[in-house]
Amino acid sequence: MSDLPILDSAVQRPVAGAHIGPHDATATRPERVFPVAPPSIHTFVAAVAEPLATLLTLALAAIWFDEPIDRPELILGMLVLVLTFPGVDRCKQDPFRAGINIVSHWVAVLFILMLFGYATDSFHFFSREVLLSWAIVTPAMQWLMVTTSCRWLRRLSERPEYRRRAVVVGAGENGVRVAHALTAYSGCVHELVGYFEDRADRVHDGASGRVLGRVEDVVEHVKQNDIHNVYITLPLVAQPRVRELISRLQDTTTSVHYVPDFAGVDLIQGQLQDLEGIPVVSLLESPITGTNHLVKRATDIVLSSIILVLISPVLLAVAIGVKMSSPGPIIFKQRRTGLDGKEILVFKFRSMRTQDNGPVVQQATRNDPRITPFGAFIRKTSLDELPQLFNVLLGTMSLVGPRPHAVAHNEEYRKIVQAYMLRHKVRPGITGWAQVNGFRGETDTVDKMAARVRYDLEYLRNWSLALDLKIIARTVRVLFFDRNAY
């Protein structure tokens, strides 16, 4: 099976109702999410629905107000396409939740467009009525496009020709996770027929009552019952048996998927790759590679440049305030751990009377006597972090990513927090997924640091440009309402 992240997400969900027998028509079936169409169709529709609605609304607004679609509108359309493509899969969300997410994402896009417009002084190229109508109507058009396409995809998924009968070889915990992923994630496209297992003591409670026979019976069952997919979940020590089973299944037309057991591994961008004809399973991989790296780096450079120009008076005012508040340098450079675990220098406005930057670094605490009165203000409002925009331009940091910790803290926590160092597979950020979810400020316990790391790894698993924009938008809200920074 090539879509490892699906299996990883299934680990987090309890197995519901998997004990129901395959022929028990009167039993209550496990709860399922909305069914989806075949992956290729579903992925394409999800990718283009919202961007297409955005461009269509812009064109309709121009036509409604009798405005020509000239070069400025075309450039705006291309910029919007870059910011919104690919669209987010919202078919598993209820309509209300999807509407809220669409509006919040659109507000973030509008914020970036306004920064571009202000920095380039290009608002006068557009009709005010067209822009205002477009900004208001687009979320409604996106919601209509998404809900309509999802309804169509669900109806398409229910057609008999798209149903795929599947069996799972191995009735242990790994097999039950795969079975749950097939039914819960893929909806009615996959129909789980049952399991095959040799040893009764290995049958998981979730597979009880659904074992169809021994492993040696798989091939005959596949031939006689029109099975489309076989998922082999036997443990890695059973490699000779797996090889023999695959060899025998080559005498059928079924699709065969091997699902190794990685339950104890925090998968980061797990996927199957082709290395010169050799299948390679990536377990721990950075999401920011290839085209993604170019997109994220270009976004960082453009946005940080625009923000620096806009906030230059604020930077000057804070610099004066720091200089007048206490003796010492305006900018504090702290050694922190960056991409690939390499040491970097991070810039901050100095907010303390002392500067800890050695082998032992004491985290700032509430009412810390080292913090100056002006320093308390800029820490509370995160103004002390603004010089890190220059780190972004230099390429040592990103606008969004796991927050960089002091080198001393890294050496401490990497020994006691599992998968701690994986957060360094991307550039550290000025803000991050952990920070907008309440883990901002002091991490005075191992549990708090472990929770922050969990959010950082979740960011790595699910990275997209849309997620970065969402984090930036939520950061603005956190700055005004969060009380965890000091």
Short mmCIF file of C-alpha atoms in Angstrom, two decimals:
data_model
loop_
_atom_site.label_atom_id
_atom_site.label_comp_id
_atom_site.label_asym_id
_atom_site.label_seq_id
_atom_site.Cartn_x
_atom_site.Cartn_y
_atom_site.Cartn_z
CA MET A 1 0.00 0.00 0.00
CA SER A 2 1.58 3.25 -1.07
CA ASP A 3 -0.38 5.77 0.99
CA LEU A 4 1.36 5.35 4.34
CA PRO A 5 0.00 8.58 5.90
CA ILE A 6 -3.50 7.07 5.68
CA LEU A 7 -2.40 4.16 7.84
CA ASP A 8 -0.67 6.49 10.25
CA SER A 9 -3.85 8.50 10.73
CA ALA A 10 -5.78 5.31 11.27
CA VAL A 11 -3.61 4.49 14.27
CA GLN A 12 -5.08 7.48 16.07
CA ARG A 13 -8.68 6.31 15.62
CA PRO A 14 -10.29 3.54 17.68
CA VAL A 15 -11.49 0.52 15.77
CA ALA A 16 -15.27 0.75 15.85
CA GLY A 17 -17.47 -2.25 15.28
CA ALA A 18 -14.84 -4.33 13.49
CA HIS A 19 -16.17 -7.46 15.22
CA ILE A 20 -19.34 -7.47 13.13
CA GLY A 21 -19.52 -10.57 10.95
CA PRO A 22 -19.36 -10.08 7.17
CA HIS A 23 -22.79 -11.63 6.65
CA ASP A 24 -24.58 -10.14 9.65
CA ALA A 25 -27.02 -7.89 7.83
CA THR A 26 -28.94 -6.99 10.98
CA ALA A 27 -25.96 -5.84 13.01
CA THR A 28 -25.02 -2.23 13.40
CA ARG A 29 -22.29 -1.33 10.99
CA PRO A 30 -19.28 0.73 12.13
CA GLU A 31 -19.69 4.44 11.67
CA ARG A 32 -18.09 5.68 8.46
CA VAL A 33 -17.14 9.07 7.13
CA PHE A 34 -18.52 10.30 3.81
CA PRO A 35 -17.65 7.96 0.94
CA VAL A 36 -15.33 9.31 -1.69
CA ALA A 37 -14.83 8.72 -5.37
CA PRO A 38 -11.89 6.80 -6.84
CA PRO A 39 -8.64 8.47 -5.64
CA SER A 40 -7.59 9.92 -9.01
CA ILE A 41 -10.94 11.65 -9.59
CA HIS A 42 -11.30 12.67 -5.97
CA THR A 43 -7.80 14.16 -5.76
CA PHE A 44 -8.25 16.14 -8.96
CA VAL A 45 -11.63 17.60 -7.94
CA ALA A 46 -10.40 18.53 -4.47
CA ALA A 47 -7.35 20.25 -5.96
CA VAL A 48 -9.23 22.42 -8.47
CA ALA A 49 -12.62 23.15 -6.80
CA GLU A 50 -11.67 26.17 -4.67
CA PRO A 51 -9.10 27.72 -7.07
CA LEU A 52 -11.57 27.37 -9.94
CA ALA A 53 -14.35 29.00 -7.89
CA THR A 54 -12.01 31.90 -7.02
CA LEU A 55 -11.05 32.59 -10.65
CA LEU A 56 -14.62 32.15 -11.86
CA THR A 57 -15.90 34.67 -9.29
CA LEU A 58 -13.27 37.21 -10.36
CA ALA A 59 -14.27 36.84 -14.00
CA LEU A 60 -18.00 37.10 -13.21
CA ALA A 61 -17.44 40.21 -11.08
CA ALA A 62 -15.58 41.90 -13.93
CA ILE A 63 -18.35 40.98 -16.40
CA TRP A 64 -21.11 42.12 -14.02
CA PHE A 65 -19.59 45.60 -13.66
CA ASP A 66 -18.71 45.74 -17.37
CA GLU A 67 -14.97 45.89 -16.66
CA PRO A 68 -12.48 44.45 -19.20
CA ILE A 69 -10.33 41.48 -18.18
CA ASP A 70 -6.94 42.98 -18.98
CA ARG A 71 -3.39 42.27 -17.90
CA PRO A 72 -3.83 43.35 -14.22
CA GLU A 73 -6.75 40.95 -13.80
CA LEU A 74 -4.77 38.15 -15.43
CA ILE A 75 -1.79 38.78 -13.13
CA LEU A 76 -4.11 38.84 -10.12
CA GLY A 77 -5.66 35.57 -11.27
CA MET A 78 -2.26 33.90 -11.58
CA LEU A 79 -1.22 35.16 -8.15
CA VAL A 80 -4.44 33.86 -6.61
CA LEU A 81 -3.93 30.52 -8.35
CA VAL A 82 -0.48 30.23 -6.78
CA LEU A 83 -1.91 30.99 -3.34
CA THR A 84 -4.92 28.66 -3.55
CA PHE A 85 -3.78 25.69 -5.64
CA PRO A 86 -4.08 22.87 -4.84
CA GLY A 87 -7.35 23.13 -2.97
CA VAL A 88 -8.05 21.39 0.32
CA ASP A 89 -10.03 18.14 0.48
CA ARG A 90 -13.14 19.13 2.44
CA CYS A 91 -15.37 16.18 1.54
CA LYS A 92 -14.82 14.62 4.96
CA GLN A 93 -15.94 17.81 6.72
CA ASP A 94 -19.53 18.73 7.48
CA PRO A 95 -20.78 21.74 5.44
CA PHE A 96 -20.67 24.17 8.39
CA ARG A 97 -17.09 23.25 9.31
CA ALA A 98 -16.08 23.45 5.66
CA GLY A 99 -17.62 26.95 5.42
CA ILE A 100 -15.69 28.19 8.47
CA ASN A 101 -12.41 26.82 7.09
CA ILE A 102 -13.06 28.32 3.65
CA VAL A 103 -13.70 31.78 5.11
CA SER A 104 -10.61 31.69 7.36
CA HIS A 105 -8.41 30.53 4.47
CA TRP A 106 -9.82 33.22 2.17
CA VAL A 107 -9.18 35.94 4.77
CA ALA A 108 -5.53 34.84 4.92
CA VAL A 109 -5.28 34.99 1.12
CA LEU A 110 -6.86 38.46 1.06
CA PHE A 111 -4.39 39.63 3.70
CA ILE A 112 -1.45 38.57 1.53
CA LEU A 113 -3.01 40.16 -1.57
CA MET A 114 -3.50 43.43 0.33
CA LEU A 115 0.17 43.40 1.34
CA PHE A 116 1.15 42.88 -2.29
CA GLY A 117 -1.20 45.62 -3.42
CA TYR A 118 0.05 48.09 -0.83
CA ALA A 119 3.75 47.33 -1.46
CA THR A 120 3.40 47.64 -5.24
CA ASP A 121 0.85 50.49 -5.21
CA SER A 122 -1.28 48.56 -7.68
CA PHE A 123 -4.81 49.01 -6.30
CA HIS A 124 -5.56 51.74 -8.85
CA PHE A 125 -5.32 49.21 -11.68
CA PHE A 126 -8.55 47.55 -10.54
CA SER A 127 -12.16 48.57 -10.20
CA ARG A 128 -13.08 49.03 -6.54
CA GLU A 129 -16.52 47.52 -7.13
CA VAL A 130 -15.01 44.43 -8.77
CA LEU A 131 -12.50 43.85 -5.96
CA LEU A 132 -15.05 44.36 -3.19
CA SER A 133 -17.64 42.09 -4.81
CA TRP A 134 -15.00 39.47 -5.52
CA ALA A 135 -13.73 39.53 -1.92
CA ILE A 136 -17.25 39.10 -0.51
CA VAL A 137 -18.74 36.59 -2.94
CA THR A 138 -15.71 34.27 -3.36
CA PRO A 139 -16.13 32.31 -0.07
CA ALA A 140 -19.79 31.63 -0.93
CA MET A 141 -18.82 30.50 -4.42
CA GLN A 142 -16.05 28.29 -3.02
CA TRP A 143 -18.44 26.72 -0.51
CA LEU A 144 -21.02 26.10 -3.24
CA MET A 145 -18.39 24.57 -5.53
CA VAL A 146 -16.99 22.35 -2.76
CA THR A 147 -20.35 21.10 -1.47
CA THR A 148 -21.64 20.46 -5.00
CA SER A 149 -18.51 18.59 -6.08
CA CYS A 150 -18.45 16.54 -2.86
CA ARG A 151 -22.09 15.57 -3.34
CA TRP A 152 -21.30 14.50 -6.90
CA LEU A 153 -18.27 12.52 -5.74
CA ARG A 154 -20.33 10.70 -3.13
CA ARG A 155 -22.94 9.72 -5.69
CA LEU A 156 -20.15 8.58 -8.02
CA SER A 157 -18.64 6.50 -5.22
CA GLU A 158 -21.88 4.59 -4.71
CA ARG A 159 -21.90 3.22 -8.24
CA PRO A 160 -21.29 -0.56 -8.25
CA GLU A 161 -18.40 -0.37 -10.70
CA TYR A 162 -16.37 1.61 -8.18
CA ARG A 163 -16.76 -0.86 -5.28
CA ARG A 164 -13.53 -2.71 -4.54
CA ARG A 165 -13.74 -5.96 -2.52
CA ALA A 166 -10.72 -6.39 -0.24
CA VAL A 167 -9.27 -8.96 2.15
CA VAL A 168 -6.56 -8.48 4.76
CA VAL A 169 -3.89 -11.11 5.33
CA GLY A 170 -2.98 -10.97 8.99
CA ALA A 171 -5.58 -10.41 11.73
CA GLY A 172 -3.27 -8.74 14.21
CA GLU A 173 -3.23 -5.11 15.28
CA ASN A 174 -1.64 -3.96 12.02
CA GLY A 175 -4.30 -5.78 9.97
CA VAL A 176 -7.13 -4.22 11.99
CA ARG A 177 -5.64 -0.76 11.45
CA VAL A 178 -5.58 -1.37 7.70
CA ALA A 179 -9.17 -2.65 7.73
CA HIS A 180 -10.34 0.39 9.66
CA ALA A 181 -8.52 2.71 7.26
CA LEU A 182 -10.21 1.01 4.31
CA THR A 183 -13.71 1.44 5.70
CA ALA A 184 -13.37 4.71 7.60
CA TYR A 185 -11.19 6.64 5.15
CA SER A 186 -12.23 5.28 1.79
CA GLY A 187 -15.94 5.01 2.47
CA CYS A 188 -17.93 2.62 0.30
CA VAL A 189 -15.26 2.42 -2.43
CA HIS A 190 -13.69 -0.44 -0.44
CA GLU A 191 -15.74 -3.34 0.87
CA LEU A 192 -13.87 -5.31 3.51
CA VAL A 193 -14.65 -9.01 3.10
CA GLY A 194 -12.55 -10.35 6.00
CA TYR A 195 -9.17 -11.55 7.28
CA PHE A 196 -6.86 -14.53 6.85
CA GLU A 197 -4.73 -15.68 9.77
CA ASP A 198 -2.89 -18.89 10.74
CA ARG A 199 -2.65 -18.47 14.51
CA ALA A 200 -5.73 -17.94 16.68
CA ASP A 201 -3.65 -16.31 19.44
CA ARG A 202 -2.70 -13.48 17.04
CA VAL A 203 -6.27 -12.52 16.14
CA HIS A 204 -7.00 -9.01 17.38
CA ASP A 205 -10.34 -8.36 19.11
CA GLY A 206 -11.28 -6.07 16.24
CA ALA A 207 -10.97 -8.97 13.78
CA SER A 208 -12.80 -11.53 15.90
CA GLY A 209 -15.52 -13.30 13.93
CA ARG A 210 -14.24 -12.12 10.55
CA VAL A 211 -11.40 -14.58 9.93
CA LEU A 212 -12.16 -16.39 6.66
CA GLY A 213 -9.40 -18.98 6.79
CA ARG A 214 -5.66 -19.60 6.87
CA VAL A 215 -3.05 -17.77 4.79
CA GLU A 216 -2.79 -20.74 2.44
CA ASP A 217 -6.49 -20.25 1.57
CA VAL A 218 -6.06 -16.68 0.29
CA VAL A 219 -5.35 -17.46 -3.37
CA GLU A 220 -8.31 -19.81 -3.78
CA HIS A 221 -10.65 -17.34 -2.05
CA VAL A 222 -9.46 -14.53 -4.30
CA LYS A 223 -10.13 -16.57 -7.42
CA GLN A 224 -13.61 -17.67 -6.37
CA ASN A 225 -14.96 -14.45 -4.83
CA ASP A 226 -13.89 -11.65 -7.20
CA ILE A 227 -11.50 -9.98 -4.73
CA HIS A 228 -9.95 -6.79 -6.12
CA ASN A 229 -7.38 -6.01 -3.40
CA VAL A 230 -5.28 -8.08 -1.02
CA TYR A 231 -3.53 -6.25 1.83
CA ILE A 232 -0.69 -8.29 3.37
CA THR A 233 -0.01 -7.16 6.95
CA LEU A 234 2.10 -10.05 8.20
CA PRO A 235 5.03 -9.12 10.49
CA LEU A 236 8.45 -8.44 8.96
CA VAL A 237 9.79 -11.75 10.33
CA ALA A 238 7.39 -13.55 7.98
CA GLN A 239 9.22 -12.36 4.86
CA PRO A 240 9.60 -15.87 3.31
CA ARG A 241 5.86 -16.50 3.68
CA VAL A 242 5.10 -13.06 2.25
CA ARG A 243 7.32 -13.74 -0.76
CA GLU A 244 5.64 -17.12 -1.34
CA LEU A 245 2.13 -15.62 -1.04
CA ILE A 246 2.92 -12.82 -3.47
CA SER A 247 4.31 -15.35 -5.93
CA ARG A 248 1.09 -17.38 -5.76
CA LEU A 249 -1.10 -14.26 -6.09
CA GLN A 250 0.60 -13.49 -9.39
CA ASP A 251 -1.61 -16.21 -10.80
CA THR A 252 -4.64 -13.95 -10.16
CA THR A 253 -5.70 -10.52 -11.37
CA THR A 254 -6.04 -9.04 -7.88
CA SER A 255 -4.05 -6.00 -6.74
CA VAL A 256 -1.59 -6.89 -3.98
CA HIS A 257 -0.46 -4.39 -1.32
CA TYR A 258 2.17 -5.03 1.34
CA VAL A 259 1.70 -3.03 4.54
CA PRO A 260 4.73 -3.32 6.86
CA ASP A 261 4.11 -2.70 10.53
CA PHE A 262 5.41 0.76 11.47
CA ALA A 263 3.09 1.27 14.46
CA GLY A 264 5.95 2.28 16.75
CA VAL A 265 7.43 4.83 14.34
CA ASP A 266 6.43 8.49 14.03
CA LEU A 267 6.11 8.59 10.25
CA ILE A 268 7.03 11.92 8.65
CA GLN A 269 5.88 12.21 5.03
CA GLY A 270 5.84 8.40 4.74
CA GLN A 271 5.54 7.40 1.09
CA LEU A 272 6.64 4.86 -1.47
CA GLN A 273 9.30 6.06 -3.90
CA ASP A 274 10.96 4.60 -6.97
CA LEU A 275 14.75 4.56 -6.81
CA GLU A 276 15.92 3.54 -10.28
CA GLY A 277 13.33 0.77 -10.37
CA ILE A 278 13.82 -0.20 -6.72
CA PRO A 279 10.76 0.43 -4.47
CA VAL A 280 11.84 2.38 -1.38
CA VAL A 281 9.58 3.19 1.58
CA SER A 282 10.35 6.62 3.03
CA LEU A 283 9.63 6.71 6.76
CA LEU A 284 11.15 9.99 7.94
CA GLU A 285 11.32 12.56 5.14
CA SER A 286 11.17 16.34 4.99
CA PRO A 287 8.05 17.75 3.31
CA ILE A 288 10.03 20.76 2.06
CA THR A 289 11.85 19.30 -0.93
CA GLY A 290 11.84 19.89 -4.67
CA THR A 291 9.03 22.16 -5.82
CA ASN A 292 7.75 22.52 -2.27
CA HIS A 293 11.12 23.98 -1.25
CA LEU A 294 10.98 26.55 -4.06
CA VAL A 295 7.40 27.53 -3.22
CA LYS A 296 8.06 27.92 0.50
CA ARG A 297 11.33 29.79 0.00
CA ALA A 298 9.78 32.18 -2.55
CA THR A 299 6.87 32.82 -0.19
CA ASP A 300 9.26 33.51 2.68
CA ILE A 301 11.32 35.99 0.67
CA VAL A 302 8.36 37.88 -0.77
CA LEU A 303 6.30 38.10 2.43
CA SER A 304 9.22 38.90 4.74
CA SER A 305 10.41 41.66 2.38
CA ILE A 306 6.95 43.21 2.23
CA ILE A 307 6.46 42.97 6.00
CA LEU A 308 9.87 44.53 6.71
CA VAL A 309 9.03 47.49 4.50
CA LEU A 310 5.65 47.96 6.15
CA ILE A 311 6.89 47.69 9.75
CA SER A 312 10.15 49.63 9.38
CA PRO A 313 8.81 52.49 11.59
CA VAL A 314 7.90 49.92 14.26
CA LEU A 315 11.38 48.40 14.10
CA LEU A 316 12.95 51.82 14.59
CA ALA A 317 10.66 52.65 17.52
CA VAL A 318 11.36 49.34 19.28
CA ALA A 319 15.11 49.73 18.73
CA ILE A 320 15.00 53.15 20.40
CA GLY A 321 12.95 51.74 23.26
CA VAL A 322 15.42 48.90 23.87
CA LYS A 323 18.39 51.28 23.83
CA MET A 324 16.77 53.62 26.32
CA SER A 325 15.45 50.90 28.65
CA SER A 326 18.82 49.48 29.77
CA PRO A 327 22.49 49.43 28.75
CA GLY A 328 23.54 46.83 26.23
CA PRO A 329 23.13 45.98 22.56
CA ILE A 330 19.81 46.45 20.76
CA ILE A 331 19.93 43.11 18.99
CA PHE A 332 20.53 39.90 20.91
CA LYS A 333 22.02 37.00 18.92
CA GLN A 334 21.31 33.59 20.38
CA ARG A 335 22.77 30.26 19.26
CA ARG A 336 19.93 27.95 18.28
CA THR A 337 19.48 24.73 16.33
CA GLY A 338 18.23 25.08 12.78
CA LEU A 339 17.70 22.95 9.68
CA ASP A 340 19.31 19.48 9.83
CA GLY A 341 20.43 20.15 13.42
CA LYS A 342 22.97 22.78 12.37
CA GLU A 343 23.67 25.72 14.65
CA ILE A 344 22.35 29.14 13.60
CA LEU A 345 22.29 32.64 15.09
CA VAL A 346 18.79 33.98 15.71
CA PHE A 347 18.18 37.72 15.99
CA LYS A 348 15.90 39.22 18.66
CA PHE A 349 15.42 42.60 20.25
CA ARG A 350 17.08 42.39 23.65
CA SER A 351 14.46 42.21 26.40
CA MET A 352 16.67 41.23 29.36
CA ARG A 353 19.48 42.77 31.32
CA THR A 354 21.54 39.57 30.94
CA GLN A 355 22.18 37.46 27.87
CA ASP A 356 22.30 33.68 28.38
CA ASN A 357 23.92 32.07 25.38
CA GLY A 358 26.26 29.46 26.79
CA PRO A 359 26.07 25.78 27.66
CA VAL A 360 23.34 26.50 30.22
CA VAL A 361 20.40 28.68 29.21
CA GLN A 362 17.66 29.52 31.69
CA GLN A 363 14.24 29.96 30.05
CA ALA A 364 12.35 33.15 30.78
CA THR A 365 9.60 32.71 33.38
CA ARG A 366 6.67 34.81 34.51
CA ASN A 367 7.87 37.86 36.52
CA ASP A 368 11.47 37.02 35.60
CA PRO A 369 13.69 39.69 37.27
CA ARG A 370 16.06 39.67 34.28
CA ILE A 371 13.38 41.15 32.00
CA THR A 372 13.24 44.94 31.72
CA PRO A 373 9.85 46.73 31.85
CA PHE A 374 10.12 47.59 28.16
CA GLY A 375 11.35 44.05 27.51
CA ALA A 376 8.21 42.65 29.15
CA PHE A 377 6.10 44.72 26.76
CA ILE A 378 7.87 43.61 23.59
CA ARG A 379 7.88 39.97 24.73
CA LYS A 380 4.17 40.09 25.50
CA THR A 381 3.40 41.52 22.05
CA SER A 382 6.10 39.40 20.33
CA LEU A 383 7.74 42.55 19.01
CA ASP A 384 11.06 41.13 20.22
CA GLU A 385 10.77 38.47 17.50
CA LEU A 386 10.56 40.93 14.58
CA PRO A 387 14.31 40.93 13.77
CA GLN A 388 13.92 37.25 12.87
CA LEU A 389 12.45 38.48 9.58
CA PHE A 390 16.09 39.12 8.63
CA ASN A 391 16.81 35.48 9.50
CA VAL A 392 14.07 34.56 7.03
CA LEU A 393 15.67 36.65 4.30
CA LEU A 394 19.06 35.09 5.03
CA GLY A 395 17.55 31.61 4.72
CA THR A 396 18.31 30.38 8.25
CA MET A 397 14.64 30.56 9.26
CA SER A 398 11.18 30.49 7.70
CA LEU A 399 8.05 32.48 8.50
CA VAL A 400 6.34 29.26 9.63
CA GLY A 401 7.97 26.21 11.17
CA PRO A 402 8.89 24.69 14.53
CA ARG A 403 10.23 27.35 16.88
CA PRO A 404 14.03 27.15 17.28
CA HIS A 405 15.22 26.25 20.75
CA ALA A 406 18.49 27.18 22.38
CA VAL A 407 21.29 24.70 21.70
CA ALA A 408 21.49 23.92 25.41
CA HIS A 409 17.77 23.04 25.52
CA ASN A 410 18.14 20.86 22.44
CA GLU A 411 20.85 18.77 24.04
CA GLU A 412 18.68 18.37 27.12
CA TYR A 413 15.38 17.45 25.51
CA ARG A 414 16.64 15.25 22.66
CA LYS A 415 17.52 12.65 25.32
CA ILE A 416 14.12 12.55 26.99
CA VAL A 417 11.51 13.47 24.31
CA GLN A 418 10.99 10.82 21.63
CA ALA A 419 11.49 12.00 18.02
CA TYR A 420 12.55 15.44 19.28
CA MET A 421 15.20 15.96 16.60
CA LEU A 422 12.76 15.26 13.74
CA ARG A 423 11.44 18.80 14.15
CA HIS A 424 14.72 19.98 12.58
CA LYS A 425 13.93 18.44 9.19
CA VAL A 426 12.59 21.87 8.15
CA ARG A 427 13.78 25.41 8.78
CA PRO A 428 12.67 26.78 12.16
CA GLY A 429 9.95 29.42 12.02
CA ILE A 430 9.00 32.73 13.58
CA THR A 431 5.66 31.11 14.36
CA GLY A 432 4.48 27.53 14.21
CA TRP A 433 1.62 25.06 14.58
CA ALA A 434 2.45 24.46 18.25
CA GLN A 435 2.43 28.18 19.04
CA VAL A 436 -1.04 28.81 17.58
CA ASN A 437 -2.36 25.79 19.50
CA GLY A 438 -1.45 27.13 22.93
CA PHE A 439 2.19 26.04 23.32
CA ARG A 440 3.82 29.45 23.23
CA GLY A 441 6.20 30.71 25.88
CA GLU A 442 7.89 28.76 28.64
CA THR A 443 8.11 24.96 28.44
CA ASP A 444 8.86 24.32 32.11
CA THR A 445 7.95 20.63 32.09
CA VAL A 446 8.83 17.65 29.92
CA ASP A 447 5.13 17.13 29.18
CA LYS A 448 4.82 20.64 27.74
CA MET A 449 7.87 20.14 25.55
CA ALA A 450 6.59 16.74 24.41
CA ALA A 451 3.24 18.31 23.50
CA ARG A 452 5.00 21.04 21.52
CA VAL A 453 7.02 18.41 19.66
CA ARG A 454 3.83 16.48 18.82
CA TYR A 455 2.38 19.58 17.18
CA ASP A 456 5.65 20.20 15.34
CA LEU A 457 5.62 16.66 13.94
CA GLU A 458 1.97 17.06 12.97
CA TYR A 459 3.00 20.15 11.00
CA LEU A 460 5.68 18.17 9.18
CA ARG A 461 3.21 15.40 8.32
CA ASN A 462 0.60 17.77 6.92
CA TRP A 463 2.62 20.68 5.51
CA SER A 464 1.13 22.71 2.70
CA LEU A 465 1.22 26.36 1.67
CA ALA A 466 -2.42 26.60 2.77
CA LEU A 467 -1.45 25.38 6.26
CA ASP A 468 1.29 28.02 6.43
CA LEU A 469 -1.22 30.74 5.54
CA LYS A 470 -3.62 29.41 8.16
CA ILE A 471 -0.91 29.52 10.82
CA ILE A 472 0.03 33.10 9.89
CA ALA A 473 -3.62 34.17 10.17
CA ARG A 474 -4.04 32.44 13.53
CA THR A 475 -0.79 33.96 14.78
CA VAL A 476 -2.25 37.45 14.37
CA ARG A 477 -5.14 36.43 16.64
CA VAL A 478 -2.84 34.79 19.19
CA LEU A 479 -0.73 37.94 19.48
CA PHE A 480 -3.73 39.87 20.80
CA PHE A 481 -5.30 37.24 23.06
CA ASP A 482 -2.56 34.87 24.22
CA ARG A 483 -1.21 35.24 27.76
CA ASN A 484 1.50 32.58 27.69
CA ALA A 485 4.36 34.82 26.52
CA TYR A 486 6.52 36.69 28.98
#
